[in-house]
CSV table of C-alpha atoms in Angstrom, one decimal:
chain,number,residue,atom,x,y,z
A,14,MET,CA,31.3,-6.4,28.9
A,15,GLN,CA,30.5,-9.6,27.2
A,16,LYS,CA,28.3,-9.0,24.2
A,17,PRO,CA,25.6,-11.1,24.0
A,18,PRO,CA,24.2,-12.9,20.5
A,19,ILE,CA,22.7,-10.0,18.2
A,20,ASP,CA,19.2,-12.1,17.9
A,21,GLN,CA,18.9,-11.6,21.9
A,22,LEU,CA,18.9,-7.8,21.7
A,23,ILE,CA,15.9,-5.8,21.7
A,24,ALA,CA,16.1,-2.1,20.7
A,25,CYS,CA,13.5,0.3,22.6
A,26,PRO,CA,11.5,1.9,19.3
A,27,LYS,CA,11.3,4.9,21.6
A,28,CYS,CA,14.9,5.8,22.6
A,29,ASP,CA,16.9,3.0,20.9
A,30,ALA,CA,18.2,1.8,24.1
A,31,LEU,CA,19.6,-1.6,23.9
A,32,HIS,CA,18.4,-4.6,26.3
A,33,HIS,CA,18.8,-8.2,26.3
A,34,ALA,CA,15.7,-9.4,25.6
A,35,ARG,CA,14.5,-12.9,27.4
A,36,HIS,CA,11.4,-14.7,27.5
A,37,LEU,CA,9.4,-13.8,30.9
A,38,GLY,CA,6.8,-15.4,32.9
A,39,GLU,CA,3.1,-15.2,33.1
A,40,ASN,CA,3.2,-11.9,35.4
A,41,GLU,CA,6.1,-10.4,34.1
A,42,ARG,CA,6.5,-7.7,31.9
A,43,ALA,CA,9.5,-5.7,30.8
A,44,ALA,CA,10.0,-2.0,30.4
A,45,CYS,CA,12.6,-0.1,28.7
A,46,ALA,CA,15.5,1.0,31.5
A,47,ARG,CA,15.6,4.5,30.2
A,48,CYS,CA,12.3,5.7,28.9
A,49,GLY,CA,9.9,3.3,30.6
A,50,THR,CA,8.3,2.4,27.3
A,51,LEU,CA,6.7,-1.2,27.7
A,52,LEU,CA,9.0,-3.7,25.7
A,53,ILE,CA,7.7,-7.1,26.5
A,54,THR,CA,4.2,-7.8,28.2
A,55,PRO,CA,3.7,-11.7,27.7
A,56,ARG,CA,0.5,-13.0,28.7
A,57,ALA,CA,-0.3,-16.9,28.6
A,58,ARG,CA,-3.0,-18.4,26.1
A,59,SER,CA,-3.4,-14.6,24.8
A,60,PHE,CA,-3.1,-15.8,21.1
A,61,LEU,CA,-6.3,-17.7,21.6
A,62,HIS,CA,-8.1,-14.7,23.4
A,63,VAL,CA,-7.1,-12.3,20.6
A,64,ILE,CA,-8.8,-14.5,17.9
A,65,ALA,CA,-11.8,-15.3,20.2
A,66,LEU,CA,-12.1,-11.5,20.4
A,67,SER,CA,-11.3,-10.7,17.1
A,68,PHE,CA,-14.1,-13.3,15.7
A,69,THR,CA,-16.8,-11.8,18.1
A,70,ALA,CA,-15.9,-8.0,16.8
A,71,MET,CA,-16.0,-9.0,13.1
A,72,ILE,CA,-19.5,-10.3,13.7
A,73,LEU,CA,-20.7,-7.4,15.8
A,74,MET,CA,-19.5,-5.2,13.2
A,75,ILE,CA,-21.4,-7.1,10.5
A,76,ALA,CA,-24.5,-6.7,12.5
A,77,ALA,CA,-23.5,-3.0,13.5
A,78,VAL,CA,-23.3,-1.9,9.5
A,79,PHE,CA,-26.7,-3.4,8.5
A,80,PHE,CA,-29.1,-3.2,11.6
A,81,PRO,CA,-30.5,0.4,12.1
A,82,PHE,CA,-28.2,2.6,13.7
A,83,LEU,CA,-30.5,5.6,15.1
A,84,LYS,CA,-33.7,6.8,14.3
A,85,ILE,CA,-35.7,10.3,14.5
A,86,SER,CA,-39.0,11.3,14.5
A,87,ALA,CA,-40.5,14.7,14.5
A,88,GLN,CA,-43.7,16.5,13.6
A,89,GLY,CA,-45.0,13.4,12.1
A,90,PHE,CA,-42.0,12.6,10.0
A,91,SER,CA,-39.1,9.8,11.0
A,92,HIS,CA,-36.3,8.9,9.5
A,93,ALA,CA,-33.7,6.1,10.3
A,94,SER,CA,-30.4,5.2,9.2
A,95,SER,CA,-28.0,2.8,9.6
A,96,VAL,CA,-24.0,3.1,9.9
A,97,PHE,CA,-23.5,2.3,6.1
A,98,GLU,CA,-26.0,5.6,5.4
A,99,VAL,CA,-24.0,7.7,7.9
A,100,ALA,CA,-20.8,6.9,6.0
A,101,MET,CA,-22.8,7.7,2.8
A,102,ALA,CA,-23.8,11.2,4.4
A,103,PHE,CA,-20.8,12.8,2.2
A,104,SER,CA,-21.8,10.9,-1.1
A,105,ASP,CA,-22.8,13.6,-3.3
A,106,GLY,CA,-21.1,16.2,-4.7
A,107,LEU,CA,-17.3,17.2,-4.1
A,108,LEU,CA,-17.5,15.7,-0.9
A,109,ALA,CA,-17.5,12.0,-2.3
A,110,PRO,CA,-14.1,10.8,-1.3
A,111,LEU,CA,-14.6,11.9,2.3
A,112,SER,CA,-17.7,9.2,2.5
A,113,LEU,CA,-15.2,6.3,1.2
A,114,ALA,CA,-12.7,7.9,3.8
A,115,VAL,CA,-15.2,7.5,6.3
A,116,LEU,CA,-16.3,4.5,5.5
A,117,MET,CA,-12.8,3.2,5.9
A,118,LEU,CA,-12.2,4.8,9.0
A,119,ILE,CA,-15.3,3.2,11.0
A,120,VAL,CA,-15.8,-0.3,9.4
A,121,GLY,CA,-13.0,-1.2,6.8
A,122,LEU,CA,-10.1,-0.5,8.7
A,123,PRO,CA,-11.4,-2.3,12.0
A,124,ILE,CA,-12.6,-5.4,10.1
A,125,VAL,CA,-9.2,-5.4,8.1
A,126,ARG,CA,-7.5,-5.6,11.2
A,127,PHE,CA,-9.8,-8.6,13.1
A,128,GLY,CA,-9.1,-10.2,9.9
A,129,ALA,CA,-5.5,-10.0,9.8
A,130,LEU,CA,-4.9,-10.6,13.6
A,131,ILE,CA,-7.0,-14.2,13.3
A,132,TYR,CA,-4.7,-14.9,9.9
A,133,THR,CA,-1.5,-14.3,12.0
A,134,LEU,CA,-2.6,-15.7,15.2
A,135,TRP,CA,-4.5,-19.2,14.0
A,136,PRO,CA,-1.3,-21.1,13.3
A,137,LEU,CA,0.4,-19.9,16.3
A,138,ALA,CA,-2.3,-20.7,18.7
A,139,ASN,CA,-1.9,-24.2,17.5
A,140,ALA,CA,1.6,-24.2,17.7
A,141,ARG,CA,1.8,-24.4,13.9
A,142,PRO,CA,4.3,-22.3,11.9
A,143,ALA,CA,3.2,-18.9,10.6
A,144,TRP,CA,0.8,-19.0,7.4
A,145,PRO,CA,2.8,-17.3,4.4
A,146,HIS,CA,2.9,-13.2,4.6
A,147,ALA,CA,2.0,-13.5,8.0
A,148,ARG,CA,4.5,-10.7,9.0
A,149,ARG,CA,3.1,-8.8,6.1
A,150,VAL,CA,0.0,-9.2,7.6
A,151,PHE,CA,0.6,-8.4,11.2
A,152,ARG,CA,2.8,-5.7,10.4
A,153,LEU,CA,-0.7,-4.0,8.2
A,154,ALA,CA,-2.7,-4.6,11.0
A,155,GLU,CA,-0.2,-2.6,13.4
A,156,GLU,CA,0.2,0.2,11.4
A,157,LEU,CA,-3.3,0.3,10.9
A,158,GLU,CA,-4.1,0.4,14.3
A,159,PRO,CA,-4.5,4.5,14.7
A,160,TRP,CA,-6.8,4.7,11.8
A,161,ALA,CA,-9.2,2.5,12.9
A,162,MET,CA,-11.6,4.7,14.7
A,163,ALA,CA,-14.6,2.8,15.5
A,164,GLU,CA,-14.6,4.0,19.5
A,165,ILE,CA,-14.1,7.4,18.5
A,166,PHE,CA,-17.4,7.2,16.1
A,167,ILE,CA,-19.5,6.2,19.2
A,168,ILE,CA,-18.3,9.1,21.0
A,169,GLY,CA,-19.0,11.2,18.0
A,170,THR,CA,-22.5,9.6,18.2
A,171,GLY,CA,-22.9,10.7,21.8
A,172,VAL,CA,-22.5,14.3,20.5
A,173,ALA,CA,-24.6,13.9,17.5
A,174,LEU,CA,-27.5,12.7,19.8
A,175,VAL,CA,-27.4,15.7,22.2
A,176,LYS,CA,-27.4,18.2,19.4
A,177,ILE,CA,-30.5,16.5,18.1
A,178,GLY,CA,-31.9,16.2,21.1
A,179,GLY,CA,-33.7,19.4,20.8
A,180,LEU,CA,-34.8,19.1,17.5
A,181,ALA,CA,-36.5,15.6,17.5
A,182,SER,CA,-37.0,12.6,19.5
A,183,VAL,CA,-34.5,9.5,18.6
A,184,SER,CA,-34.4,5.9,19.1
A,185,LEU,CA,-31.2,4.1,19.2
A,186,GLY,CA,-31.3,0.7,17.0
A,187,PRO,CA,-29.8,-2.4,17.9
A,188,ALA,CA,-27.2,-1.4,15.5
A,189,PHE,CA,-25.9,1.0,18.4
A,190,TRP,CA,-25.9,-1.4,21.2
A,191,ALA,CA,-24.0,-3.7,18.8
A,192,PHE,CA,-21.4,-0.9,18.4
A,193,CYS,CA,-20.8,0.0,21.9
A,194,ALA,CA,-20.0,-4.2,22.6
A,195,LEU,CA,-17.6,-3.9,19.5
A,196,ILE,CA,-16.1,-0.8,21.5
A,197,ILE,CA,-15.6,-3.0,24.6
A,198,VAL,CA,-14.6,-6.2,22.7
A,199,ASN,CA,-12.1,-4.3,20.8
A,200,ALA,CA,-10.6,-2.9,24.0
A,201,LEU,CA,-10.3,-6.4,25.7
A,202,LYS,CA,-8.3,-7.4,22.4
A,203,ASN,CA,-5.9,-4.6,22.6
A,204,ALA,CA,-5.0,-5.8,26.4
A,205,PHE,CA,-4.7,-9.4,25.2
A,206,LEU,CA,-2.5,-8.3,22.4
A,207,SER,CA,1.5,-8.8,23.1
A,208,GLN,CA,3.3,-7.8,19.8
A,209,TRP,CA,6.9,-9.1,21.0
A,210,THR,CA,5.3,-12.0,21.6
A,211,ILE,CA,3.7,-12.5,18.4
A,212,TRP,CA,6.8,-11.2,16.5
A,213,ASP,CA,8.9,-13.8,18.2
A,214,ALA,CA,6.4,-16.5,17.4
A,215,ILE,CA,6.5,-15.5,13.6
A,216,GLY,CA,10.4,-15.1,13.7
A,217,GLN,CA,10.4,-19.0,14.8
A,218,LYS,CA,10.4,-20.8,11.3
B,2,MET,CA,23.4,3.1,28.8
B,3,GLN,CA,24.1,2.1,25.3
B,4,THR,CA,21.9,2.6,22.3
B,5,ALA,CA,22.1,0.6,18.9
B,6,ARG,CA,23.5,3.8,17.4
B,7,ASP,CA,26.3,3.7,20.1
B,8,ALA,CA,26.9,0.0,19.3
B,9,GLY,CA,27.0,0.2,15.5
B,10,LEU,CA,23.2,-1.3,15.0
B,11,VAL,CA,19.9,-0.6,14.1
B,12,GLY,CA,16.8,-1.5,16.0
B,13,CYS,CA,13.3,-1.9,14.4
B,14,THR,CA,11.1,0.5,15.6
B,15,ARG,CA,8.3,-2.0,14.6
B,16,CYS,CA,9.4,-4.8,16.6
B,17,GLY,CA,12.2,-4.3,18.4
B,18,LYS,CA,14.5,-6.5,16.7
B,19,VAL,CA,18.4,-5.3,16.4
B,20,TRP,CA,20.3,-5.5,13.2
B,21,PRO,CA,23.5,-4.6,12.1
B,22,ALA,CA,23.9,-0.9,10.9
B,23,GLN,CA,23.6,-1.4,7.1
B,24,THR,CA,20.4,-3.7,7.1
B,25,ARG,CA,17.8,-1.8,4.9
B,26,GLU,CA,15.0,-4.4,6.2
B,27,CYS,CA,14.2,-6.1,9.5
B,28,GLY,CA,14.3,-9.6,8.8
B,29,ARG,CA,11.6,-10.8,11.3
B,30,CYS,CA,8.8,-8.4,10.6
B,31,GLY,CA,10.1,-7.0,7.3
B,32,ALA,CA,9.4,-3.3,8.2
B,33,ALA,CA,12.0,-0.5,6.8
B,34,LEU,CA,15.0,-0.1,9.0
B,35,LYS,CA,15.6,3.8,10.0
B,36,ARG,CA,18.6,4.9,11.1
B,37,VAL,CA,18.1,7.6,13.8
B,38,ASP,CA,18.7,10.8,11.9
B,39,THR,CA,17.5,14.2,11.9
B,40,ALA,CA,17.0,14.1,8.1
B,41,GLY,CA,13.3,12.3,8.8
B,42,LEU,CA,12.1,15.8,10.4
B,43,GLN,CA,11.7,16.9,6.6
B,44,ALA,CA,8.8,14.7,6.6
B,45,VAL,CA,7.5,15.8,9.7
B,46,TRP,CA,7.7,19.4,8.6
B,47,ALA,CA,6.2,18.7,4.9
B,48,TRP,CA,2.8,16.8,6.9
B,49,TRP,CA,2.7,19.5,9.3
B,50,PHE,CA,2.4,22.3,6.8
B,51,ALA,CA,0.1,20.4,4.7
B,52,GLY,CA,-1.9,19.8,7.6
B,53,LEU,CA,-1.9,23.6,8.5
B,54,ILE,CA,-3.2,24.6,5.3
B,55,PHE,CA,-6.3,22.6,5.5
B,56,TYR,CA,-6.9,23.4,8.8
B,57,ILE,CA,-7.5,27.3,7.5
B,58,PRO,CA,-10.5,26.2,5.2
B,59,ALA,CA,-11.8,24.1,7.7
B,60,ASN,CA,-12.5,26.9,10.2
B,61,LEU,CA,-13.4,29.4,7.5
B,62,TYR,CA,-16.1,27.1,5.6
B,63,PRO,CA,-19.4,25.6,7.0
B,64,MET,CA,-19.3,22.2,8.6
B,65,LEU,CA,-23.0,22.1,8.7
B,66,ARG,CA,-26.0,23.7,6.6
B,67,THR,CA,-29.2,23.1,8.4
B,68,SER,CA,-32.5,24.3,6.5
B,69,THR,CA,-35.7,24.3,8.6
B,70,LEU,CA,-39.2,26.1,8.1
B,71,ALA,CA,-37.4,29.1,9.4
B,72,GLY,CA,-35.0,29.2,7.0
B,73,ASN,CA,-31.1,28.0,6.0
B,74,GLN,CA,-28.4,27.9,8.4
B,75,GLN,CA,-24.7,27.5,8.1
B,76,ASN,CA,-22.2,26.7,11.1
B,77,THR,CA,-18.5,26.6,11.0
B,78,ILE,CA,-16.8,24.8,13.6
B,79,ILE,CA,-16.8,27.6,16.1
B,80,GLY,CA,-20.2,28.5,15.6
B,81,GLY,CA,-21.3,25.0,16.3
B,82,VAL,CA,-19.9,25.4,19.6
B,83,ILE,CA,-21.4,28.8,20.2
B,84,GLU,CA,-24.9,27.4,18.8
B,85,LEU,CA,-24.5,24.8,21.6
B,86,ILE,CA,-23.8,26.8,24.5
B,87,THR,CA,-26.7,29.2,23.9
B,88,HIS,CA,-28.7,25.7,24.2
B,89,HIS,CA,-27.2,25.3,27.7
B,90,SER,CA,-25.0,22.2,26.1
B,91,TYR,CA,-22.0,23.1,28.0
B,92,PHE,CA,-20.5,19.4,28.4
B,93,VAL,CA,-21.2,18.7,24.8
B,94,ALA,CA,-19.7,22.5,23.9
B,95,ALA,CA,-16.7,21.5,25.5
B,96,VAL,CA,-16.1,18.1,23.9
B,97,VAL,CA,-16.6,19.6,20.4
B,98,PHE,CA,-14.5,22.4,21.4
B,99,VAL,CA,-11.7,20.3,23.0
B,100,ALA,CA,-11.8,18.0,20.0
B,101,SER,CA,-12.0,20.4,16.8
B,102,VAL,CA,-10.0,23.5,18.3
B,103,VAL,CA,-7.9,22.8,21.1
B,104,ILE,CA,-6.4,19.5,20.3
B,105,PRO,CA,-5.8,20.4,16.8
B,106,VAL,CA,-3.9,23.5,17.8
B,107,SER,CA,-2.0,22.5,20.4
B,108,LYS,CA,-1.1,19.4,18.3
B,109,PHE,CA,0.5,22.0,15.5
B,110,ILE,CA,2.1,23.6,18.8
B,111,ALA,CA,3.5,20.5,20.2
B,112,ILE,CA,5.0,18.8,16.8
B,113,ALA,CA,6.6,21.9,15.8
B,114,TYR,CA,8.3,22.2,19.6
B,115,LEU,CA,9.3,18.6,19.6
B,116,ALA,CA,10.9,19.1,16.0
B,117,LEU,CA,12.6,22.4,16.5
B,118,ALA,CA,13.9,21.0,20.3
B,119,VAL,CA,15.6,17.8,18.4
B,120,GLY,CA,19.1,17.9,19.9
B,121,ASN,CA,18.5,20.9,22.2
B,122,GLU,CA,16.7,18.9,25.1
B,123,HIS,CA,18.1,19.5,28.7
B,124,ARG,CA,19.0,16.7,30.8
B,125,ALA,CA,15.5,16.7,32.8
B,126,GLY,CA,13.7,17.1,29.4
B,127,ALA,CA,13.9,14.0,27.7
B,128,HIS,CA,11.5,12.2,29.8
B,129,ARG,CA,8.9,15.1,29.4
B,130,HIS,CA,9.6,15.1,25.4
B,131,LEU,CA,8.8,11.5,24.9
B,132,HIS,CA,5.7,12.0,27.3
B,133,LEU,CA,4.6,14.9,25.1
B,134,PHE,CA,5.2,12.8,21.9
B,135,GLU,CA,3.1,9.9,23.5
B,136,VAL,CA,0.4,12.3,24.2
B,137,VAL,CA,0.2,13.8,20.8
B,138,GLU,CA,0.1,10.5,19.1
B,139,PHE,CA,-2.7,9.3,21.5
B,140,ILE,CA,-4.9,11.9,21.3
B,141,GLY,CA,-4.8,13.1,17.6
B,142,ARG,CA,-7.1,10.8,16.2
B,143,TRP,CA,-9.6,11.8,18.4
B,144,SER,CA,-9.8,15.3,16.6
B,145,MET,CA,-11.9,13.2,14.1
B,146,VAL,CA,-15.1,13.2,16.2
B,147,ASP,CA,-16.5,16.1,14.6
B,148,VAL,CA,-16.2,14.6,11.2
B,149,PHE,CA,-18.0,11.8,12.7
B,150,VAL,CA,-20.8,14.0,14.1
B,151,VAL,CA,-21.5,15.7,10.9
B,152,ALA,CA,-21.8,12.7,8.9
B,153,ILE,CA,-24.1,11.1,11.9
B,154,LEU,CA,-26.1,14.4,11.7
B,155,SER,CA,-26.5,14.6,7.9
B,156,ALA,CA,-27.4,10.9,7.1
B,157,LEU,CA,-29.9,11.2,10.3
B,158,VAL,CA,-31.5,14.6,10.0
B,159,GLN,CA,-33.2,14.2,6.7
B,160,LEU,CA,-37.0,15.3,7.8
B,161,GLY,CA,-38.0,16.7,4.4
B,162,ALA,CA,-39.3,20.4,5.0
B,163,VAL,CA,-39.2,20.1,8.9
B,164,VAL,CA,-35.4,20.2,9.3
B,165,SER,CA,-32.9,18.5,7.2
B,166,ILE,CA,-28.9,18.7,7.8
B,167,HIS,CA,-26.2,18.5,4.9
B,168,PRO,CA,-22.7,18.6,5.5
B,169,GLY,CA,-20.4,21.4,4.4
B,170,PRO,CA,-17.1,21.5,2.6
B,171,ALA,CA,-15.2,22.1,5.9
B,172,ALA,CA,-16.0,18.8,6.8
B,173,ALA,CA,-13.6,17.5,4.3
B,174,ALA,CA,-10.8,20.1,5.1
B,175,PHE,CA,-10.9,19.3,8.9
B,176,ALA,CA,-10.5,15.3,7.9
B,177,LEU,CA,-7.9,15.8,5.8
B,178,SER,CA,-6.0,18.4,8.5
B,179,VAL,CA,-6.5,15.8,10.9
B,180,ALA,CA,-5.2,12.8,8.7
B,181,LEU,CA,-2.2,14.7,7.7
B,182,THR,CA,-1.3,15.9,11.5
B,183,MET,CA,-1.6,12.2,12.3
B,184,LEU,CA,1.1,11.3,9.5
B,185,SER,CA,3.3,14.2,10.6
B,186,ALA,CA,3.1,13.0,14.3
B,187,GLN,CA,4.1,9.3,12.9
B,188,SER,CA,7.0,10.7,10.9
B,189,PHE,CA,8.6,11.9,13.8
B,190,ASP,CA,11.3,9.5,15.0
B,191,PRO,CA,11.0,9.6,18.9
B,192,ARG,CA,14.5,8.4,19.5
B,193,LEU,CA,16.0,11.6,18.3
B,194,ILE,CA,14.4,13.0,21.3
B,195,TRP,CA,17.8,11.1,23.3
B,196,ARG,CA,20.1,12.1,21.1
B,197,GLY,CA,21.0,15.6,22.7
B,198,PRO,CA,22.7,15.8,26.1
B,199,ALA,CA,20.0,13.3,27.8
B,200,ARG,CA,21.9,10.5,26.0
B,201,THR,CA,24.3,10.1,28.8
B,202,THR,CA,21.7,9.7,31.5
B,203,GLY,CA,20.1,6.4,32.6
B,204,PRO,CA,21.5,3.7,34.5
């Protein structure tokens, strides 16, 4: 077997099988021949889509943090809270570090990811060489992915609403809907994200 | 099927690029290149035990303290589920039970099983092991849902004397346990699954 040059090879991150990588057409995708992990999923114009969706998500997140999130009332008393106040629920006493962690998981890390994606893809979408440290920034965005938990937070809100249901009446604020929209935009953005294409574009100096 | 390891190369687990075996860092994405080596399992076990240790107080201490006109009440994870059942919210009880008990416990079992089975996968088993690993990696973060529920309840339900809810110490222990098991799953190198007899299968 004739050996292809090393820069045309791709190793499956899940099972280490070696493949010969090539640029695919718009509707093609490449999966590992052994374990089936998707290796290359190119999508035309995906850079611009990801940038647009990341901007949208960032604006929605800012709205979601500062507008009222939920409001409850019972027996003449009422109380409203924003997402920021939810994160600060643990802020007194020994649980204070948990407050910071929750704030990072639901607000901080998603925003860092959106910013990192915009930073990486902006020059690439304009057919310019990647900005300095783009590879470190994009790797950060990739590594943070499991820790950005905005969508889990919304499921938690649903559970909390049912738990409160018996105690008091709840009204949903604009931040709640902003957060729901954010989840959808984020899911769309992930669908347009093609890691291999981005790494390939960053690698071309 | 030839692997990068067989060819004397090392593949980047972040971006897939292939380098000569002695390379330390991927020249394209900058990630550290890891050789396919069982030494990495030590990290898996270290995070695993740390996660298990924190899972114990997470279940023993109260997750929520509710004070109403009728008095104070403290709820552990299981206690909260039982209370939801008595209020006939079976679906939400199931969601909380699955997220806080079923997923964490099966995650501990699944990671331990994968780590112990390295090198012993049967011919047909490697695909199933990889599938199990992917499920563990995907689903682990959803356990955090209970921590968010506690945060939302304690921030929102502050109606003075009528009813107010405060977080309990179990919330922090539980969050730590989930984070540590996520790190444990991330430290597991799925390429190890294919080092056993299964490495000869495939086209």
